[in-house]
Structure formats: structure tokens, C-alpha cells
PDB file of C-alpha atoms in Angstrom:
ATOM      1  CA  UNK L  25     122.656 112.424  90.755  1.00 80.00           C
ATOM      2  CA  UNK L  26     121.116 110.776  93.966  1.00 85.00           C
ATOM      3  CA  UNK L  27     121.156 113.526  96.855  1.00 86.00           C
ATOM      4  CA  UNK L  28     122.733 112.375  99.834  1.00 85.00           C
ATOM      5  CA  UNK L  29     119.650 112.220 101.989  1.00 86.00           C
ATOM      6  CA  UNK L  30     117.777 110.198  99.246  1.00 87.00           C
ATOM      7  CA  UNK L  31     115.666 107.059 100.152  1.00 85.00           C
ATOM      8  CA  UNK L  32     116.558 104.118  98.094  1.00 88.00           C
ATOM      9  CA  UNK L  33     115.820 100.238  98.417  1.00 89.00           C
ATOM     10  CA  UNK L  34     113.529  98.169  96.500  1.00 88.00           C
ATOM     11  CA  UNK L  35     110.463  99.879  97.657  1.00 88.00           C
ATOM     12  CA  UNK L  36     111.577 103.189  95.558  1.00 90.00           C
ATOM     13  CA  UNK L  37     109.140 103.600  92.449  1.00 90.00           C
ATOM     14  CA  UNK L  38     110.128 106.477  90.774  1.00 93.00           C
ATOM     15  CA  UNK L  39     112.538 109.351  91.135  1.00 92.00           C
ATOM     16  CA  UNK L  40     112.067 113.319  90.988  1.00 91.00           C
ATOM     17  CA  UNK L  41     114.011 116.470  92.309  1.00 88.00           C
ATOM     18  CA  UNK L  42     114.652 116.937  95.631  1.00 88.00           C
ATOM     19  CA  UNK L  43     117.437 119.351  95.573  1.00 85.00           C
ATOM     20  CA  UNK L  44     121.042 119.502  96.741  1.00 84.00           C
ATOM     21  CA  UNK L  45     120.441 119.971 100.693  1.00 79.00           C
ATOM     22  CA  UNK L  46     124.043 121.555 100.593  1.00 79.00           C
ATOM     23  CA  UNK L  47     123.227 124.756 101.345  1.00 75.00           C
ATOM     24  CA  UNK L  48     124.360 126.885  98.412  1.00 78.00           C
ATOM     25  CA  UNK L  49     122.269 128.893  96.307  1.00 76.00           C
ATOM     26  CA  UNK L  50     120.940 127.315  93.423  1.00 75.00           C
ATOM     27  CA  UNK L  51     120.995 124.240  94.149  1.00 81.00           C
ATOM     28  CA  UNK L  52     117.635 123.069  95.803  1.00 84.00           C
ATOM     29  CA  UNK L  53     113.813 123.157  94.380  1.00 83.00           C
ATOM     30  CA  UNK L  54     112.113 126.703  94.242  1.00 81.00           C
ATOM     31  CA  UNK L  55     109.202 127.002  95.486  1.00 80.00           C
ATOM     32  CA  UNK L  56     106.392 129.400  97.373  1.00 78.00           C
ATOM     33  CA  UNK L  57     106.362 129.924 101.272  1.00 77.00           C
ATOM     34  CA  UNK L  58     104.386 131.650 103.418  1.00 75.00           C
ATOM     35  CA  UNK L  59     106.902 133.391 106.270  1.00 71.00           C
ATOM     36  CA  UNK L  60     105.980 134.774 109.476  1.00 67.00           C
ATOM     37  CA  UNK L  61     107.765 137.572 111.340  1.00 66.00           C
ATOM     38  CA  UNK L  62     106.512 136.563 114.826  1.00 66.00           C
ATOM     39  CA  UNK L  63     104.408 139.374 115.438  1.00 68.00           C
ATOM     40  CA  UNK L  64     102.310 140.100 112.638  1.00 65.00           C
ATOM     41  CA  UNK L  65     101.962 140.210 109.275  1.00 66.00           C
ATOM     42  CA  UNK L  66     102.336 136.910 106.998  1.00 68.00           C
ATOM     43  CA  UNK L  67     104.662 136.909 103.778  1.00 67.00           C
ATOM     44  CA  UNK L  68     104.308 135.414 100.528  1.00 72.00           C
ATOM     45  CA  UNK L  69     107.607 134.427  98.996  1.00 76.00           C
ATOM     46  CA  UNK L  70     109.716 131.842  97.098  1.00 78.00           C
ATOM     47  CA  UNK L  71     112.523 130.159  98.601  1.00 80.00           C
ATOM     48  CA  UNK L  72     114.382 127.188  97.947  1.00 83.00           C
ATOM     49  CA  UNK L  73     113.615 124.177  99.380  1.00 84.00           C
ATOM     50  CA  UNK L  74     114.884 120.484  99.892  1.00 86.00           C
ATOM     51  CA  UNK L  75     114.007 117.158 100.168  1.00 85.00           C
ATOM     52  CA  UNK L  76     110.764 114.768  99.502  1.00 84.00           C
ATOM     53  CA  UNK L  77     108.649 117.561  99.919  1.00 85.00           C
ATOM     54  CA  UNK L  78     109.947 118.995  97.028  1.00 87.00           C
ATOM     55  CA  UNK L  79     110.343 115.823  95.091  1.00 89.00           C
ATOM     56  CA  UNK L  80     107.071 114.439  95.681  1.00 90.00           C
ATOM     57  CA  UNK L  81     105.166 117.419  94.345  1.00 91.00           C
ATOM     58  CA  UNK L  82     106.771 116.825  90.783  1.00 91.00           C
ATOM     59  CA  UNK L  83     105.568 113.345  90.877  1.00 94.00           C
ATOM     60  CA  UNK L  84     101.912 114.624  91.991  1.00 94.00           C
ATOM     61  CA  UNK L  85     101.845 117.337  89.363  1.00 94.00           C
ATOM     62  CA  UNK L  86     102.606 114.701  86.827  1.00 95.00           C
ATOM     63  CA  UNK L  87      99.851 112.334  87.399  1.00 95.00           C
ATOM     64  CA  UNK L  88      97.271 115.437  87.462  1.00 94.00           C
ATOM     65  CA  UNK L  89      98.632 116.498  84.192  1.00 92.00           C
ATOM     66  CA  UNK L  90      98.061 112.800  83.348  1.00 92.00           C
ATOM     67  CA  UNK L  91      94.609 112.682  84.244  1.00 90.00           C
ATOM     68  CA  UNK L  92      94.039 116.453  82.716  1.00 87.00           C
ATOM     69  CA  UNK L  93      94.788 114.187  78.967  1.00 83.00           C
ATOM     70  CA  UNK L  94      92.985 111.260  80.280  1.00 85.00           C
ATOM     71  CA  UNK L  95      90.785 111.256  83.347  1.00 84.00           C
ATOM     72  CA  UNK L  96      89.914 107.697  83.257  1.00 85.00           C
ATOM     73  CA  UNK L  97      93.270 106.720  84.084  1.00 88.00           C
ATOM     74  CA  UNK L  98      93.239 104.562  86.986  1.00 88.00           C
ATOM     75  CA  UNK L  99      96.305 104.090  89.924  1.00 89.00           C
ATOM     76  CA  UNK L 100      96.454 100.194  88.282  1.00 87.00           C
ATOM     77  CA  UNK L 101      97.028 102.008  84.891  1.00 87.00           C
ATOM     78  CA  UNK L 102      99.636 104.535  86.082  1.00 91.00           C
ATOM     79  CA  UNK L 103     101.808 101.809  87.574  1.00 89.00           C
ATOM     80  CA  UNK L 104     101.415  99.892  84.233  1.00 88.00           C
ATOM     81  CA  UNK L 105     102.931 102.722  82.317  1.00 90.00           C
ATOM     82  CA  UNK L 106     105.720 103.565  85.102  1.00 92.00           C
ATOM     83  CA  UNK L 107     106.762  99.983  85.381  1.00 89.00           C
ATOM     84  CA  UNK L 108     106.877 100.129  80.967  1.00 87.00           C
ATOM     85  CA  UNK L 109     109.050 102.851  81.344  1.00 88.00           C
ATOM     86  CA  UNK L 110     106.573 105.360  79.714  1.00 90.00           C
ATOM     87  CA  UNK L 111     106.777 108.187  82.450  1.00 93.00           C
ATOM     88  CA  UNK L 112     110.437 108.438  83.523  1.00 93.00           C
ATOM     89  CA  UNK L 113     113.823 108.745  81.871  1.00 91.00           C
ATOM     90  CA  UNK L 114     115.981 105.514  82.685  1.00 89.00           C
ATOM     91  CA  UNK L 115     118.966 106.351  85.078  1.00 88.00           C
ATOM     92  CA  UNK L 116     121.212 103.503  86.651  1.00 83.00           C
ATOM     93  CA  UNK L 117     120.952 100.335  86.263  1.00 83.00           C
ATOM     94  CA  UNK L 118     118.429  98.901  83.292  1.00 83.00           C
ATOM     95  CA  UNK L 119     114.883  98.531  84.756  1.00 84.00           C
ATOM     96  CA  UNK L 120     113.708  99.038  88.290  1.00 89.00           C
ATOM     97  CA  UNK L 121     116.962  99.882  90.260  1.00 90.00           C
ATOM     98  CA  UNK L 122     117.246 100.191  94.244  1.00 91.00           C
ATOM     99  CA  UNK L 123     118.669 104.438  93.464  1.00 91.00           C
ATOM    100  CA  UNK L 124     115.904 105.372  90.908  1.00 91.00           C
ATOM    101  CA  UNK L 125     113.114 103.247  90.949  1.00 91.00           C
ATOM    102  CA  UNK L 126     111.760 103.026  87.944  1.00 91.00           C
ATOM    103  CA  UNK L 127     113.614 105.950  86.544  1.00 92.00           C
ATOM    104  CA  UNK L 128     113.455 110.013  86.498  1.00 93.00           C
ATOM    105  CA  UNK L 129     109.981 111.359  86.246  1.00 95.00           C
ATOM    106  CA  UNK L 130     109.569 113.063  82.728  1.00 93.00           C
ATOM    107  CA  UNK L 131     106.200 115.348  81.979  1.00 92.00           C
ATOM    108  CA  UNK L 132     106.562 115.331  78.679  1.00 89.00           C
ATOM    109  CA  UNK L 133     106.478 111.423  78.471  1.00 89.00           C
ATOM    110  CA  UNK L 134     104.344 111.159  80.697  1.00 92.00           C
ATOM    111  CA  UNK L 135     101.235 113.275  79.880  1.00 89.00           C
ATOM    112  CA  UNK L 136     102.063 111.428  75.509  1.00 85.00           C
ATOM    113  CA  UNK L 137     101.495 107.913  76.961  1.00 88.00           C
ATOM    114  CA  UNK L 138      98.561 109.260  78.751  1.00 87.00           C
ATOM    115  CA  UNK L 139      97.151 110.094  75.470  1.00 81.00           C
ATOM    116  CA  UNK L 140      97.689 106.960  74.124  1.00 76.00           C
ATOM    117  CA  UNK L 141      96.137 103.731  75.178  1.00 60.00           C
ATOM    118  CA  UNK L 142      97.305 100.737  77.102  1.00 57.00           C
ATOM    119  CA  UNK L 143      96.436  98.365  74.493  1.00 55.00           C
ATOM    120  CA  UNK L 144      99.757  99.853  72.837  1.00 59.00           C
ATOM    121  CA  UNK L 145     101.529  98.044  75.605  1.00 62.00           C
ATOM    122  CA  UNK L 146     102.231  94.628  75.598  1.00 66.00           C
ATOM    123  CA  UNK L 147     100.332  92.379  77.833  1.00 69.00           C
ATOM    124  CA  UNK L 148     101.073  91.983  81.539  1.00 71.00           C
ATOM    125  CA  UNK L 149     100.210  91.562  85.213  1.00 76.00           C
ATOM    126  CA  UNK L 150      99.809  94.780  86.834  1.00 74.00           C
ATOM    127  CA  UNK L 151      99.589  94.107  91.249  1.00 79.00           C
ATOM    128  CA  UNK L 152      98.920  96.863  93.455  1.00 76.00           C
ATOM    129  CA  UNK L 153     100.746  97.565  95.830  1.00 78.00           C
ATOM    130  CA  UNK L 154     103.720  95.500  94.923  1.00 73.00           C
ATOM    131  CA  UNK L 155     104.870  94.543  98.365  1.00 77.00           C
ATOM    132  CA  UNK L 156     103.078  94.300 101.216  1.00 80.00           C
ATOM    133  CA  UNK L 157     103.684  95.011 104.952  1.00 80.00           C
ATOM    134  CA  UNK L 158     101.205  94.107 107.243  1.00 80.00           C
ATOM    135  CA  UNK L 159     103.784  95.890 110.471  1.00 76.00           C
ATOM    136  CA  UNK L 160     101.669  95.061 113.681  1.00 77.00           C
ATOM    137  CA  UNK L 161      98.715  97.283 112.506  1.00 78.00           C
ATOM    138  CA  UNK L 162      97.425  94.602 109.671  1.00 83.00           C
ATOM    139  CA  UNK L 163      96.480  91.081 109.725  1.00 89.00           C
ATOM    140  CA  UNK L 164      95.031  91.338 106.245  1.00 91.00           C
ATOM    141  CA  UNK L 165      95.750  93.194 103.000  1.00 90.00           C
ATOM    142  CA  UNK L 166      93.904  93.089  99.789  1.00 89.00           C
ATOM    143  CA  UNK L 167      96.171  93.200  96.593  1.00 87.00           C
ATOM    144  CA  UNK L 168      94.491  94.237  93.482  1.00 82.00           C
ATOM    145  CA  UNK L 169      95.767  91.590  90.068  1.00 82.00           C
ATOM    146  CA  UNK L 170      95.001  93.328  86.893  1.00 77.00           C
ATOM    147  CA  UNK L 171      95.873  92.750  83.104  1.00 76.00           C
ATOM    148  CA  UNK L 172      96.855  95.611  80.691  1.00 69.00           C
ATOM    149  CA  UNK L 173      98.151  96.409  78.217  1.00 66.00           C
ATOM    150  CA  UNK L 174      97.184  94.574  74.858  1.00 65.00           C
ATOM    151  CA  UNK L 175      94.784  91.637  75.782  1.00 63.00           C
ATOM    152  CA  UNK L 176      94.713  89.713  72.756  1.00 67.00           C
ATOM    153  CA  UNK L 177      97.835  88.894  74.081  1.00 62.00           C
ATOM    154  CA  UNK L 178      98.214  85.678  76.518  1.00 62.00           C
ATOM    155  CA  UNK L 179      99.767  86.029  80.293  1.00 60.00           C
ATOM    156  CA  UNK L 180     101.033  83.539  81.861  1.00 62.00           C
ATOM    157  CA  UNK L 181     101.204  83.791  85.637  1.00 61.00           C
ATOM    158  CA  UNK L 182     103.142  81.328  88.331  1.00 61.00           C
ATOM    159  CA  UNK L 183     102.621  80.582  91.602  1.00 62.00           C
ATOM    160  CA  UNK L 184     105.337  79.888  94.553  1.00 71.00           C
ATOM    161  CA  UNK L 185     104.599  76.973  96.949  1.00 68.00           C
ATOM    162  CA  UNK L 186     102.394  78.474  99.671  1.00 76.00           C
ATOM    163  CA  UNK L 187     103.955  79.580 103.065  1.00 84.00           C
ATOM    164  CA  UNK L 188     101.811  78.279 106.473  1.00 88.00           C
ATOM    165  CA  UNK L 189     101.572  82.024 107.749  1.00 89.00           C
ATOM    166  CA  UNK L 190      99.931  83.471 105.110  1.00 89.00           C
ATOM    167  CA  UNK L 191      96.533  82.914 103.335  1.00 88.00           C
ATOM    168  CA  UNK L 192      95.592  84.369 100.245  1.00 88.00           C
ATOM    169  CA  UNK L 193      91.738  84.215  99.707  1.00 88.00           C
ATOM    170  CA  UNK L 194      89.580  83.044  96.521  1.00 85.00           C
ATOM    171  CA  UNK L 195      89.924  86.120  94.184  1.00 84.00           C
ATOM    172  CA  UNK L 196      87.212  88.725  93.547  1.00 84.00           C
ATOM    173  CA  UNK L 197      85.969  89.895  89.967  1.00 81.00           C
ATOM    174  CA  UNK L 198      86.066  93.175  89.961  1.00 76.00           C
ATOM    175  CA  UNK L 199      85.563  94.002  86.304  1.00 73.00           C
ATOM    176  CA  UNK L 200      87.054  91.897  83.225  1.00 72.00           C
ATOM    177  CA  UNK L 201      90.455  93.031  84.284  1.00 72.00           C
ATOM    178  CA  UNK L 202      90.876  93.469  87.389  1.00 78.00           C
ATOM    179  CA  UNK L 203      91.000  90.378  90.277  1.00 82.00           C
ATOM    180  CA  UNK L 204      91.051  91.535  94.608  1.00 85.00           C
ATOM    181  CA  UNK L 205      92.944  89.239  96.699  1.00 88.00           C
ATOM    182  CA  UNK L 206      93.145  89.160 100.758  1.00 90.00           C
ATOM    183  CA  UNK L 207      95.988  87.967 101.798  1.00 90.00           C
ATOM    184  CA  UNK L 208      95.859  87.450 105.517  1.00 92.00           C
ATOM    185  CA  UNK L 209      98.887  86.672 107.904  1.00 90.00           C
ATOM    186  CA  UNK L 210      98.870  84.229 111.263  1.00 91.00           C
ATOM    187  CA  UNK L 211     101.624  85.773 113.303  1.00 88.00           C
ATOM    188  CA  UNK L 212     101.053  83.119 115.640  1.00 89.00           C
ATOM    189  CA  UNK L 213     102.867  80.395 113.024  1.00 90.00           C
ATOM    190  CA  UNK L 214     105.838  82.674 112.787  1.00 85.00           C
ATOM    191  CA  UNK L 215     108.660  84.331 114.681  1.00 84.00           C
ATOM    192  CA  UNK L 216     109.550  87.909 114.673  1.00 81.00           C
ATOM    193  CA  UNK L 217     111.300  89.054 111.619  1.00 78.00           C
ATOM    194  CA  UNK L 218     110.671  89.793 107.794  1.00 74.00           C
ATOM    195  CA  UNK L 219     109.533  87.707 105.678  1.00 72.00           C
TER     196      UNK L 219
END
């Protein structure tokens, strides 16, 4: 079940414990620790621990066991297979859900479709990162276009009627598969807000 202190929203990829966070034994991750006493010496232990800290380490672990299988598999690749549902376990609603992302991280999926190809997928448009947010640090972003999957197949891809504030640059060939885009914002056409 979602923890109480979970994140969740569209920007949530992919799910992994976190732990309870209610206090009772049992119920949060395990994990090492290093412990101090104040005045000395430094303890190794386990302990139970909560929260992303805990959660994101399972994800982590999973994509180096996926590139111990396969260690040409690239970041475009891994959100290929997460978005095919090949590395979690579906939980909520069907698909990408605001709670779980694209499901529960699984290890055991995960490391078999690393061993198998993408061309056992069928065709799509990968884009990394999925959103963007340029926040007042950014003016430009690129965003990386890629096919996988099985290319014989054909993609079709759509575009929306441009907005005045943003740009989005000629794109770049970086190999057969991949395109680089720079999308670059004008603040001064727009007001504060999202958008």
C-alpha cells in the first residue's frame, strides 16, 4: 500500500519500499548504519529505516543488476522497458498511475528483460526526461527523442500547434535512433505560472 508520506503526482515513475514510518517494529526497510556514541567509538549496525532513502536504493540496485546482464543498456533503454511494463509489477490503476508510477519495482523482471532485447518490444517513441521544468534556473533544456523497440515497425509521431514562449530547435542526429532537441523558453512572452 502507498505509505502515508509517499510522493505521488504525474511526475512519479516507478514505485519501491519505503517502509511504514509508523513506528512499530517490523514495519520499515532494514538496513546498515553507522552510530555514534558522542564520544568515541563508531558502530556498525542494522536498523530500520524509512522513507525515499530506503526506497530509492531498491530502484538503484535494480538498474545495476540490470546493467550486471547487460551493460550496454542505456537510461533511454531503461525507460523503454519501465514505461512497457517490463520492470515493475502493475498496482492501481492500468498503466502509469499518479500512486505508483509505472508500477512496483520487481528484480526478477527486471534483470529477464535485461537479457532480452528491445527489438522484442514493439515500436515506440522513447523522450527523456518526460516533462520538463525549466524553474528560474533554465532557459533551455535538451530532450533526447529515441525509437525502440522493434524498428521494422513504423511510428507515427504528432505534433501540437506551437506555443509563442517556447522554441524547440532543429533536431540533432545522434546515432540512427536517437534525435536531441533544445527546447528554449522566453519568459518575457509569458506570465508567472505553469504551463
Amino acid at each position: 500500500e502507498i505509505a502515508y508520506y509517499s510522493h505521488v503526482g504525474s511526475a512519479v515513475d516507478v514505485s519501491a519500499p519505503g517502509g511504514r514510518g509508523n513506528g512499530l517494529i517490523g514495519t520499515d526497510v532494514f538496513s546498515t548504519d553507522i552510530s555514534r556514541d558522542g564520544s568515541g567509538p563508531v558502530f556498525d549496525q542494522y536498523r530500520e529505516e524509512v522513507g525515499t532513502s530506503m526506497a530509492s536504493p531498491h530502484v538503484a540496485g535494480v538498474a545495476a543488476l540490470m546493467k550486471s546482464v547487460r551493460s550496454s543498456l542505456t537510461p533511454i533503454e531503461f525507460d523503454a522497458l519501465l514505461a512497457a511494463g517490463s520492470l515493475t509489477d502493475e498496482r492501481g490503476a492500468p498503466g502509469k498511475d499518479v500512486l505508483y508510477g509505472n508500477g512496483v519495482i520487481n528484480a526478477y523482471k527486471a534483470v529477464r528483460a535485461a537479457n532480452t532485447t528491445l527489438a522484442d518490444l514493439s515500436a515506440r517513441i522513447a523522450v527523456s526526461p518526460s516533462t520538463v521544468d525549466f524553474d528560474a534556473a533554465f532557459s533551455s533544456i535538451d530532450v533526447y527523442v529515441s525509437l525502440v523497440g522493434n524498428v521494422t515497425q513504423t511510428v507515427f509521431v504528432g505534433a501540437t500547434t506551437p506555443q509563442a514562449w517556447i522554441s524547440v530547435s532543429e533536431p540533432v542526429n545522434l546515432d540512427s535512433r536517437t534525435l536531441r532537441y533544445r527546447l528554449t523558453v522566453n519568459r518575457n512572452l509569458v506570465a508567472d505560472g505553469f504551463y
